[in-house]
Short mmCIF file of C-alpha atoms in Angstrom, two decimals:
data_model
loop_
_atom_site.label_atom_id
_atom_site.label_comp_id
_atom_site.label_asym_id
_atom_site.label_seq_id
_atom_site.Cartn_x
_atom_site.Cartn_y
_atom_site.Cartn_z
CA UNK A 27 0.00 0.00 0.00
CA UNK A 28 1.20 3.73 -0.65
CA UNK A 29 1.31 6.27 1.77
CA UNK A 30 -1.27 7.30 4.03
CA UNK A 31 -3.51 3.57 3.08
CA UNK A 32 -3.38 5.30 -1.29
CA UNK A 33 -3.11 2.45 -3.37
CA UNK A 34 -0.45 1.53 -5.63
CA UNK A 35 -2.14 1.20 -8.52
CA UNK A 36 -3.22 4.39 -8.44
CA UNK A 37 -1.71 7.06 -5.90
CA UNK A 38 -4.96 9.45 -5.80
CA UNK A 39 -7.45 6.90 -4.79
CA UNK A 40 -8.08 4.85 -1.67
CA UNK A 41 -10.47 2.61 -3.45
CA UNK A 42 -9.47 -1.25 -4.13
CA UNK A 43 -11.33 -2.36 -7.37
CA UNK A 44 -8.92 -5.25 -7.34
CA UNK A 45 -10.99 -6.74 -4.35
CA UNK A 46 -14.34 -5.39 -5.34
CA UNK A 47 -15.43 -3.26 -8.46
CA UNK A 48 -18.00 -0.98 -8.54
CA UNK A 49 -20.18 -1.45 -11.80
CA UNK A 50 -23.26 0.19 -11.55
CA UNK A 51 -23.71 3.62 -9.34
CA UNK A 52 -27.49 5.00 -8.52
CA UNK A 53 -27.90 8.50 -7.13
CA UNK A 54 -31.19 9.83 -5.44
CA UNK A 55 -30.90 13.47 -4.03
CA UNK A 56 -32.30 16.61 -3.03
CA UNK A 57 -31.12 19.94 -3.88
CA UNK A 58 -30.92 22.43 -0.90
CA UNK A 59 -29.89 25.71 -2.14
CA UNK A 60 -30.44 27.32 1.68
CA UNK A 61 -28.26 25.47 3.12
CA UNK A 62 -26.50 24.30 -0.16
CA UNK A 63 -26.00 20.92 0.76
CA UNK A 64 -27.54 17.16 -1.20
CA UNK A 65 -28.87 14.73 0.88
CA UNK A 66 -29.90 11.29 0.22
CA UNK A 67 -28.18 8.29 -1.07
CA UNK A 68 -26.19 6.49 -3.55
CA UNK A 69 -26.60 2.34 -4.04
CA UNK A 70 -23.25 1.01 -5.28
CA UNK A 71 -23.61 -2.43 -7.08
CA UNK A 72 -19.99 -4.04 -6.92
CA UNK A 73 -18.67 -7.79 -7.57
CA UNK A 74 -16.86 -9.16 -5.13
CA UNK A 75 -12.91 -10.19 -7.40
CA UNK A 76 -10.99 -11.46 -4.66
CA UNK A 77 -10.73 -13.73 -1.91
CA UNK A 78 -9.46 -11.61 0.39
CA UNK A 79 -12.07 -8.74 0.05
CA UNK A 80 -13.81 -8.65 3.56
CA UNK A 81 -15.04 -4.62 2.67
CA UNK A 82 -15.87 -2.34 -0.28
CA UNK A 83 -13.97 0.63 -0.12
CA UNK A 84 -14.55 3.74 -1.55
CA UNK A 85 -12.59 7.47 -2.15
CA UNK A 86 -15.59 9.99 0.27
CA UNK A 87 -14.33 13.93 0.88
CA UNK A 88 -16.03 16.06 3.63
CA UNK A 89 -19.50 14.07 3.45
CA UNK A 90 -21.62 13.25 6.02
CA UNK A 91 -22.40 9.31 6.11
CA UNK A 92 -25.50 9.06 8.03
CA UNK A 93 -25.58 4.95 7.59
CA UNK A 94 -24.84 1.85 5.23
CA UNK A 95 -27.41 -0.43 4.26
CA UNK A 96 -27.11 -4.20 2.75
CA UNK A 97 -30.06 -3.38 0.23
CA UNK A 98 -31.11 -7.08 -0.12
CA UNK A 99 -31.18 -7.79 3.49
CA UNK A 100 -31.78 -4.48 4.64
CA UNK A 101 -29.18 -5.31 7.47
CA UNK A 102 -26.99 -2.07 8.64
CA UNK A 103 -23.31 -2.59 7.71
CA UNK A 104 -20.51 -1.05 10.21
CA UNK A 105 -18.17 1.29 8.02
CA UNK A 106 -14.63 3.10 9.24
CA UNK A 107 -13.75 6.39 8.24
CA UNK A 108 -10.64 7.27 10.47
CA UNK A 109 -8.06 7.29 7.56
CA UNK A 110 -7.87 10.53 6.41
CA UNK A 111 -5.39 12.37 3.89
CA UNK A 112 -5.57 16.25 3.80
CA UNK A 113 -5.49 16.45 -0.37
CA UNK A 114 -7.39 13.05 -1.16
CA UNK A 115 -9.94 12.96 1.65
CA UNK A 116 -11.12 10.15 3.37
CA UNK A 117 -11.09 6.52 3.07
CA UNK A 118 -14.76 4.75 3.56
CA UNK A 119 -13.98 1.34 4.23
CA UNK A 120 -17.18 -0.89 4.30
CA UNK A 121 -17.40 -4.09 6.31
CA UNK A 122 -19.27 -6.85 3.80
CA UNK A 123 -21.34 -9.68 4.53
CA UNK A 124 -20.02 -13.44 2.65
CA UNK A 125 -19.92 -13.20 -0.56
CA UNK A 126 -18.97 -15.50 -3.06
CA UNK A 127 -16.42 -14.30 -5.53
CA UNK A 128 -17.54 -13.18 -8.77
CA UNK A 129 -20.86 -12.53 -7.31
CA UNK A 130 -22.55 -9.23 -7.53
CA UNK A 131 -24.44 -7.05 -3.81
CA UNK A 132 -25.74 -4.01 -3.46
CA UNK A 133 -25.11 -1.50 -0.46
CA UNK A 134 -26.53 2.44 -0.29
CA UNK A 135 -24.59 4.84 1.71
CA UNK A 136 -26.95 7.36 2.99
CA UNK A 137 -25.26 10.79 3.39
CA UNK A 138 -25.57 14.53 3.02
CA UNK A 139 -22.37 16.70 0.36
CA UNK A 140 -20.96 19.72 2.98
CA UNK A 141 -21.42 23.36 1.47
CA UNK A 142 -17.76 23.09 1.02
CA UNK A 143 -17.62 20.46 -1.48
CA UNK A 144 -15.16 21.24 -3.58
CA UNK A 145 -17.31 19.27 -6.36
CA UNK A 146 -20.04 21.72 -6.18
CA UNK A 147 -20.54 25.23 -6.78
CA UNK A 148 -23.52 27.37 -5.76
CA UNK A 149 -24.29 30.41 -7.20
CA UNK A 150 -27.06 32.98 -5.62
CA UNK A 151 -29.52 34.54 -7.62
CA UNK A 152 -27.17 37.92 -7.84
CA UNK A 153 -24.32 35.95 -9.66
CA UNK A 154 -26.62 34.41 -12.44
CA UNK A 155 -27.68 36.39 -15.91
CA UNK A 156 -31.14 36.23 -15.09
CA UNK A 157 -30.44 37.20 -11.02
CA UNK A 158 -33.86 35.46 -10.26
CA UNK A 159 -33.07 32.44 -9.24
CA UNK A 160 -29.79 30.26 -7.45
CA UNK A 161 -27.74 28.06 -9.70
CA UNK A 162 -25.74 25.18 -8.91
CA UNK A 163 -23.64 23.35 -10.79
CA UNK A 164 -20.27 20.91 -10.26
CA UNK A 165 -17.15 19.80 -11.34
CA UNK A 166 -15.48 16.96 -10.88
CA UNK A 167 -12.60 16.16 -12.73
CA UNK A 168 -9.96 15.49 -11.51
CA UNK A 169 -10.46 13.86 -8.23
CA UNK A 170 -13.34 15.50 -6.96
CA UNK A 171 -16.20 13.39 -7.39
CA UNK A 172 -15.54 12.24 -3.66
CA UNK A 173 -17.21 15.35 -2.58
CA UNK A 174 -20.11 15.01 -4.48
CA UNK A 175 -20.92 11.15 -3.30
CA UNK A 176 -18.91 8.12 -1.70
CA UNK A 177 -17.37 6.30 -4.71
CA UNK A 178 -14.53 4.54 -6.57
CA UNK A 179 -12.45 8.07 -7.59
CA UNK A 180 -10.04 6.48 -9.75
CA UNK A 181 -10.29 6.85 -13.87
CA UNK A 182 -9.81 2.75 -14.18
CA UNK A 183 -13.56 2.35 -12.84
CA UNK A 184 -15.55 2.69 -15.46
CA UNK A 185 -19.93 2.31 -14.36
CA UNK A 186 -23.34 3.19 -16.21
CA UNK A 187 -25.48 5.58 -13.53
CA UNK A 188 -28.80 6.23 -12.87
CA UNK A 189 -29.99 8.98 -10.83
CA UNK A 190 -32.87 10.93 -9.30
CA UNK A 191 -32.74 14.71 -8.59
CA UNK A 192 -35.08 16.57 -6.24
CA UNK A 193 -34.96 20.11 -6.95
CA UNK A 194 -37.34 23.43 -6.61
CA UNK A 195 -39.85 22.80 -9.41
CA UNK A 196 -39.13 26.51 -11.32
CA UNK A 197 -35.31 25.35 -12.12
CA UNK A 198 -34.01 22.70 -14.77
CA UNK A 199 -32.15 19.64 -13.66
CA UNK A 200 -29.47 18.39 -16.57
CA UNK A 201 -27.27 15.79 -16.23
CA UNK A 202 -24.45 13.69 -18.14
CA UNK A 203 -27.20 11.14 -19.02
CA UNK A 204 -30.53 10.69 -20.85
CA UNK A 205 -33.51 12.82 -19.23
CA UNK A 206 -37.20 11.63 -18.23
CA UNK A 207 -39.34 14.38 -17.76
CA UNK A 208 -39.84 15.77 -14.52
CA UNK A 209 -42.49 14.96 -12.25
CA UNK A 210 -44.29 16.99 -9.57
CA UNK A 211 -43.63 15.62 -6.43
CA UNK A 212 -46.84 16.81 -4.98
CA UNK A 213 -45.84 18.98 -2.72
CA UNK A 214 -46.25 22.41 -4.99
CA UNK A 215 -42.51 23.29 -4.39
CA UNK A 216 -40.36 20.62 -6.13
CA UNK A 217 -40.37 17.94 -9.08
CA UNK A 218 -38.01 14.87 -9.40
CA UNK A 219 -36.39 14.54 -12.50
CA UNK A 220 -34.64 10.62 -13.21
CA UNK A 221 -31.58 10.08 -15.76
CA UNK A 222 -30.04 6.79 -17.12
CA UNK A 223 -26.87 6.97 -18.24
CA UNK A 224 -25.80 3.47 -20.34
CA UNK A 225 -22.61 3.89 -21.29
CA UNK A 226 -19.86 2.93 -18.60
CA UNK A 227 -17.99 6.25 -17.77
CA UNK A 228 -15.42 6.92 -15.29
CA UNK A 229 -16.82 8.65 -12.20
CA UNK A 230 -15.47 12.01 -12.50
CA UNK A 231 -17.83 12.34 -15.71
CA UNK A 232 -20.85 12.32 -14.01
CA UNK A 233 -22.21 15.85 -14.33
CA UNK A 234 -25.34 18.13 -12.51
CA UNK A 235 -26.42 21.38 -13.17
CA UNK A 236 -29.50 22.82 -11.93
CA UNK A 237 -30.96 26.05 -13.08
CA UNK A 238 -33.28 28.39 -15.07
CA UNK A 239 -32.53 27.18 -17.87
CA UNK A 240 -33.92 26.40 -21.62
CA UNK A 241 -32.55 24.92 -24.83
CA UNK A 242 -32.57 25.22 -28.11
CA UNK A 243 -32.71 22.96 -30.72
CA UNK A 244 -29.60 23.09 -33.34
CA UNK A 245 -29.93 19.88 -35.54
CA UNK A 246 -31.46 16.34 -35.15
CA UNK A 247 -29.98 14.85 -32.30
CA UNK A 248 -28.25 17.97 -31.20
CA UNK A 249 -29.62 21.09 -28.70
CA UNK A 250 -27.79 24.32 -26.44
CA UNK A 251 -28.88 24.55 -22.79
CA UNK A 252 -28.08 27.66 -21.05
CA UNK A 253 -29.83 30.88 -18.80
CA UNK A 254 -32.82 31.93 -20.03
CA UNK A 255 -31.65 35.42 -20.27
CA UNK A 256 -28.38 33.98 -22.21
CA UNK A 257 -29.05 31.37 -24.52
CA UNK A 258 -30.74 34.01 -27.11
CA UNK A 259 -28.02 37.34 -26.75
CA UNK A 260 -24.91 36.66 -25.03
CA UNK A 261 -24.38 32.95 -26.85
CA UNK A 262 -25.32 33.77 -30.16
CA UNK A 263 -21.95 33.95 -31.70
CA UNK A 264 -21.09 30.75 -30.18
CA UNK A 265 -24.53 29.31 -30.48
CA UNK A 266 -24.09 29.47 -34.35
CA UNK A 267 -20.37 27.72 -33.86
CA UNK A 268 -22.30 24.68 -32.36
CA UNK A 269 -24.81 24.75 -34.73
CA UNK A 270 -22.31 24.88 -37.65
CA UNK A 271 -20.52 22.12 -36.03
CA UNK A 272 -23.60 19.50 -35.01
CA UNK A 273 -24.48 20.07 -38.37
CA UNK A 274 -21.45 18.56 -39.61
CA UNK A 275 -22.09 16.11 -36.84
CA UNK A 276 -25.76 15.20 -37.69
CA UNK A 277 -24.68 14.86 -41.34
CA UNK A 278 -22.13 12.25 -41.35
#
């Protein structure tokens, strides 16, 4: 093992896909702009590679792990989060139930992001083109995905993700995956919106931005998203450089 429990194989991560892999990652949250935190949960479907795996463990930065459920037994797992590393956060080492090797489980860490994530940035009202309404948005490339859920941070984990975002019902929700259209939640203040993303991606690709936004359509397959009050002025010179280009795209 490298320094401070960072593995070999990779010196940024404390994850161990070489024991067990993470292959499938689903995300349910809600957006809290007033306190500009998410809380909820993310299920992690691994397989079990090795022998010696007695835990899943995971890269987890400044998040708040309220609890780790066995999904299919509903049993609460004991978890250790004591090794820390000031620049690569925290190791969240999960204590498994038997498992046969090359056999698949499901656990969901429950937990809240910290308004300090360094994944996440949220704007107020006053710092958007429209100054109506908040704006979040994150980044997580290189190795900040940590901060925005407990996961396998390393680029040589490649999963498909679903997810499910609460969020105040006036703003857009716009992910790195396909979109469902929202639902109401019933409660006249919010609407759930659900994505599916199929194509195994590294972690740090998955991508959230919620806002007042709208699109507009450039070719067949192809559209802009951006503020309402810049989609239509501010982008146009660059709007008609996508365009230009998608065409190209859609044509070939």
């Amino acid at each position: 093992m490298a320094k401070s429990g960072l593995t070999e194989n990779d010196p940024n991560s404390f994850a161990r896909p070489d024991l067990c892999v993470v292959n499938h990652v689903h995300l349910e949250v809600d957006v809290d702009f007033k306190r500009k935190v998410l809380t909820g949960f993310v299920d992690l479907t691994f397989t079990k590679k090795s022998a010696d795996a007695k835990s899943l463990i995971l890269d987890m930065q400044v998040l708040d792990i309220r609890e780790v459920t066995h999904l299919s037994s509903s049993e609460k797992l004991p978890y250790d989060s004591s090794v820390k590393d000031s620049v690569f956060g925290t190791k969240l080492e999960i204590s498994l139930p038997e498992i046969e090797v090359g056999k698949s489980d499901v656990v969901r860490v429950s937990y809240e992001t910290s308004p300090e994530s360094s994944a996440l940035q949220w704007l107020s009202p006053e710092q958007t083109a429209g100054g109506r309404h908040p704006y979040l948005y994150n980044h997580c490339e290189a190795i900040h995905a940590r901060a925005l859920l407990p996961c396998q941070d390393t680029p040589s984990v490649k999963a498909p993700y679903t997810a499910s975002i609460r969020a105040p019902r006036e703003l857009t929700v716009l992910m790195s995956a396909v979109r469902e259209e929202p639902e109401d939640c019933g409660d006249g203040k919010t609407k759930v919106t659900r994505f599916s993303q199929k194509i195994p991606i590294p972690i740090y690709l998955i991508a959230l931005v919620v806002g007042d936004l709208e699109k507009r359509k450039l070719g067949p397959r192809t559209h802009v998203w951006a503020e309402k009050d810049y989609v239509d002025t501010k982008c146009e010179g660059t709007v008609h450089g996508v365009y230009s280009c998608s065409t190209r795209i859609d044509s070939s």
